[in-house]
XYZ file of C-alpha atoms in Angstrom:
281
model
C 0.064 -0.064 -0.014
C 1.274 3.464 -0.746
C 2.315 5.761 2.275
C -0.424 8.262 3.167
C 0.343 11.622 4.240
C -0.582 12.432 7.802
C -2.226 15.819 7.118
C -4.012 14.954 3.959
C -4.129 16.952 0.822
C -0.958 15.339 -0.513
C -0.865 12.535 -3.067
C 0.180 9.241 -1.514
C 3.752 8.078 -2.047
C 4.479 4.945 -4.020
C 7.596 3.291 -3.078
C 9.523 0.638 -4.978
C 12.751 -1.254 -4.633
C 15.535 -2.328 -7.117
C 16.823 -5.783 -7.058
C 19.945 -7.077 -8.674
C 20.451 -10.253 -10.665
C 21.509 -12.218 -7.623
C 17.849 -12.348 -6.504
C 15.405 -14.306 -8.453
C 12.227 -12.396 -9.409
C 9.839 -14.594 -7.504
C 11.920 -14.243 -4.368
C 12.259 -10.475 -4.978
C 8.399 -10.046 -5.068
C 7.957 -12.025 -1.799
C 10.822 -9.900 -0.026
C 9.349 -6.629 -1.288
C 5.871 -7.366 -0.317
C 7.068 -8.275 3.242
C 8.638 -4.841 3.644
C 5.793 -2.892 2.488
C 7.063 -1.813 -1.154
C 4.470 -1.142 -3.863
C 6.506 -2.425 -6.767
C 9.967 -3.920 -7.600
C 12.313 -3.245 -10.406
C 14.466 -6.348 -11.530
C 16.847 -7.050 -14.530
C 15.279 -8.729 -17.538
C 17.833 -11.516 -17.686
C 16.533 -13.331 -20.871
C 19.649 -15.595 -21.056
C 19.368 -16.810 -17.500
C 17.072 -19.765 -17.500
C 16.547 -19.638 -13.756
C 15.501 -16.141 -13.849
C 13.183 -16.712 -16.878
C 11.499 -19.634 -15.166
C 11.214 -17.544 -11.923
C 9.699 -14.663 -13.901
C 7.133 -16.931 -15.562
C 6.023 -18.203 -12.085
C 4.854 -14.669 -10.972
C 1.110 -14.086 -11.386
C 0.219 -11.998 -14.462
C -1.561 -9.458 -12.335
C 1.499 -8.995 -10.263
C 3.557 -8.381 -13.467
C 1.071 -5.847 -14.635
C 0.777 -3.886 -11.557
C 3.937 -4.346 -9.389
C 6.914 -5.367 -11.688
C 9.273 -3.032 -13.498
C 11.672 -4.529 -15.945
C 15.254 -3.020 -16.002
C 17.016 -3.122 -19.321
C 20.533 -3.561 -18.236
C 22.496 -2.556 -21.401
C 22.036 -0.906 -24.765
C 23.046 -4.146 -26.480
C 20.321 -5.952 -24.792
C 17.522 -3.450 -25.458
C 15.684 -5.368 -28.235
C 15.548 -8.874 -26.611
C 14.888 -7.586 -23.139
C 12.079 -5.018 -24.297
C 10.439 -7.936 -26.125
C 10.553 -9.860 -22.976
C 9.048 -7.164 -20.978
C 6.223 -6.722 -23.510
C 5.611 -10.471 -23.386
C 5.216 -10.222 -19.613
C 3.206 -6.962 -19.789
C 5.271 -5.548 -16.955
C 4.021 -2.395 -15.142
C 6.948 -0.574 -16.402
C 10.263 -0.679 -18.373
C 13.376 1.204 -17.110
C 15.629 1.869 -20.060
C 19.487 1.885 -19.902
C 21.060 4.801 -18.299
C 22.321 7.782 -20.143
C 25.460 7.362 -18.351
C 26.177 4.503 -20.763
C 26.326 6.955 -23.584
C 29.828 8.158 -23.590
C 29.982 10.021 -26.769
C 27.582 12.096 -29.013
C 27.612 9.247 -31.403
C 26.606 6.848 -28.817
C 23.619 9.122 -27.922
C 22.603 9.396 -31.508
C 22.753 5.620 -32.063
C 20.795 5.044 -28.825
C 18.206 7.667 -29.909
C 17.785 5.699 -33.274
C 17.237 2.510 -31.367
C 14.709 4.094 -29.127
C 12.931 5.578 -32.094
C 12.660 2.163 -33.723
C 12.017 -0.015 -30.745
C 10.265 2.134 -28.165
C 8.764 5.398 -29.533
C 7.091 4.154 -32.596
C 6.075 0.813 -31.186
C 2.918 0.300 -28.943
C 3.570 -1.045 -25.534
C 1.246 -1.343 -22.582
C 4.145 -0.572 -20.152
C 5.400 2.682 -18.890
C 8.661 3.498 -20.415
C 11.101 5.215 -18.043
C 14.467 6.570 -19.322
C 17.111 6.345 -16.491
C 18.836 9.703 -16.361
C 21.500 10.747 -13.712
C 20.708 14.052 -12.073
C 23.775 15.626 -13.484
C 22.936 14.846 -17.123
C 20.099 17.278 -17.962
C 21.964 18.348 -21.303
C 22.124 14.805 -22.405
C 18.545 14.155 -21.651
C 17.642 17.389 -23.489
C 19.730 16.242 -26.457
C 18.015 12.631 -26.506
C 14.363 14.079 -26.395
C 15.242 16.451 -29.262
C 16.716 13.699 -31.269
C 13.405 11.767 -30.591
C 11.122 14.772 -31.341
C 9.957 15.161 -27.809
C 7.882 11.951 -27.384
C 5.067 11.988 -24.910
C 5.443 8.295 -24.082
C 8.931 8.528 -22.710
C 9.308 9.757 -19.184
C 12.148 10.016 -16.712
C 13.494 7.839 -14.066
C 15.784 10.337 -12.420
C 18.689 8.806 -10.649
C 19.602 11.118 -7.836
C 23.552 11.198 -7.505
C 26.026 13.555 -5.690
C 26.095 15.707 -8.817
C 22.760 17.537 -9.134
C 24.029 19.669 -12.036
C 24.298 23.489 -12.302
C 20.576 24.038 -12.029
C 18.593 21.186 -10.350
C 15.339 22.938 -10.717
C 15.269 22.220 -14.237
C 14.086 18.818 -13.497
C 10.834 20.300 -12.116
C 9.915 21.225 -15.649
C 10.597 17.613 -16.952
C 8.370 14.480 -17.186
C 9.917 12.865 -14.030
C 7.802 9.730 -13.320
C 10.269 8.081 -10.823
C 13.074 9.294 -8.568
C 15.863 6.572 -7.954
C 17.658 6.938 -4.673
C 20.594 4.691 -3.852
C 21.963 3.898 -0.495
C 25.018 6.058 -1.375
C 22.985 9.186 -0.494
C 21.956 7.745 2.964
C 23.907 9.960 5.476
C 24.898 8.982 9.023
C 21.983 11.041 10.461
C 19.595 8.853 8.490
C 18.697 11.598 5.970
C 19.023 11.705 2.193
C 21.926 13.575 0.844
C 22.361 17.346 1.148
C 19.712 19.938 1.723
C 19.661 20.477 -2.052
C 18.927 16.800 -2.633
C 16.173 16.969 -0.127
C 14.652 20.021 -1.688
C 14.630 18.581 -5.071
C 13.123 15.144 -3.996
C 10.375 16.975 -2.008
C 9.446 18.984 -4.968
C 9.341 16.101 -7.224
C 7.203 14.185 -4.755
C 4.886 17.080 -4.636
C 4.585 16.588 -8.416
C 3.425 13.028 -7.690
C 6.759 11.296 -8.648
C 7.182 7.828 -7.393
C 10.334 6.786 -5.505
C 12.493 3.765 -6.372
C 15.118 2.729 -3.742
C 18.293 1.127 -4.698
C 20.077 -0.148 -1.561
C 23.418 -1.746 -1.878
C 22.579 -4.317 0.652
C 19.408 -5.663 2.303
C 20.110 -4.234 5.513
C 20.185 -0.648 4.015
C 16.645 -1.073 2.555
C 14.870 -0.264 5.780
C 17.005 2.810 6.689
C 16.586 4.207 3.186
C 12.886 3.675 3.189
C 12.656 5.348 6.672
C 14.656 8.362 5.446
C 12.385 8.859 2.357
C 9.216 8.358 4.452
C 10.308 10.881 7.074
C 11.000 13.472 4.353
C 7.600 12.802 2.798
C 5.849 13.065 6.120
C 7.401 16.374 6.727
C 6.040 17.829 3.509
C 3.438 20.567 4.255
C 0.007 20.265 2.874
C -0.597 22.393 -0.095
C -2.501 25.571 0.277
C -5.690 26.324 -1.558
C -3.654 28.455 -4.024
C -1.263 25.630 -4.673
C -4.026 23.160 -5.331
C -5.611 25.557 -7.756
C -2.232 26.041 -9.573
C -1.419 22.339 -9.808
C -3.203 21.416 -13.055
C -1.183 24.160 -14.812
C 2.333 23.199 -13.850
C 2.883 21.621 -17.282
C 0.924 24.043 -19.510
C 2.563 26.633 -21.554
C 0.453 29.765 -22.128
C 0.941 33.051 -23.866
C 1.343 35.861 -21.238
C -2.281 37.310 -21.976
C -3.943 34.240 -23.139
C -6.025 33.792 -19.937
C -7.603 36.958 -20.716
C -8.768 35.887 -24.130
C -10.409 32.687 -22.958
C -13.003 31.666 -20.459
C -12.965 28.931 -17.881
C -10.671 27.745 -15.282
C -7.551 29.218 -17.001
C -8.719 32.757 -16.881
C -10.031 32.174 -13.346
C -6.671 31.214 -12.364
C -5.108 34.343 -13.799
C -7.574 36.521 -11.946
C -6.589 35.110 -8.542
C -2.904 35.393 -9.299
C -2.269 38.969 -7.925
C 1.269 39.222 -9.147
C 0.217 38.340 -12.747
C -2.757 40.697 -12.596
C -0.800 43.516 -11.309
C 1.820 43.021 -14.010
C -0.894 43.068 -16.729
C -2.400 46.260 -15.269
C 0.809 48.325 -15.610
C 1.463 47.166 -19.206
C 1.677 50.289 -21.508
C -1.145 50.821 -23.980
């Protein structure tokens, strides 16, 4: 079950956990359920007979609602993606952009995504894994793909947040991946900058996917994220009113030309209204 906010008014938090190839998928489902995780992410090891048999033993409804397939490398994109489609997994986490070392690598990867992902129907959510310090590479990739709406981001928080972390607030971040490397001795997540970014993304309904280096770190990592979530203030009435417009681009005076909720929002935004009133002419 997702974590509910104590004060209400905040979207519930869905927490998942990454497992490596040393844990068979069926065992991972059992372990994650016992710790209260909502979904898991496991490698799509199509060449490991034991992993394939274990995956096939998972109920179809569990695959469709709680299992994310991780594509481990660009070279395995096509077979592992086909395997995920066969299983109808809840989501597919694509190879990290950290694997693209040159512009040519990125261009070749974009061509593969266009052929195998963007132009092919799939029931699964498609998450592109992007380290938090690689906004420029993400921007280049989506430009090469002509800004596909079907491709969202699995943002992997790292020590390097890049020169402008707030850029991620304008991107389609579906999931935030948090590794145990960011767990501090005080039981918190990274630096205050990491925490501010994580809170802002959770406020925008991003899910969280934990990636502990060992089983004994899963609990503390989950507790740190839960504590940060519980400290989030409930949104004000104004913030609730603004929420539907976070991802909408409008011309500066467009709200005055149309009727409905958009113009209503403009009228209650005192700063915008005052700016309009002082415009010349």
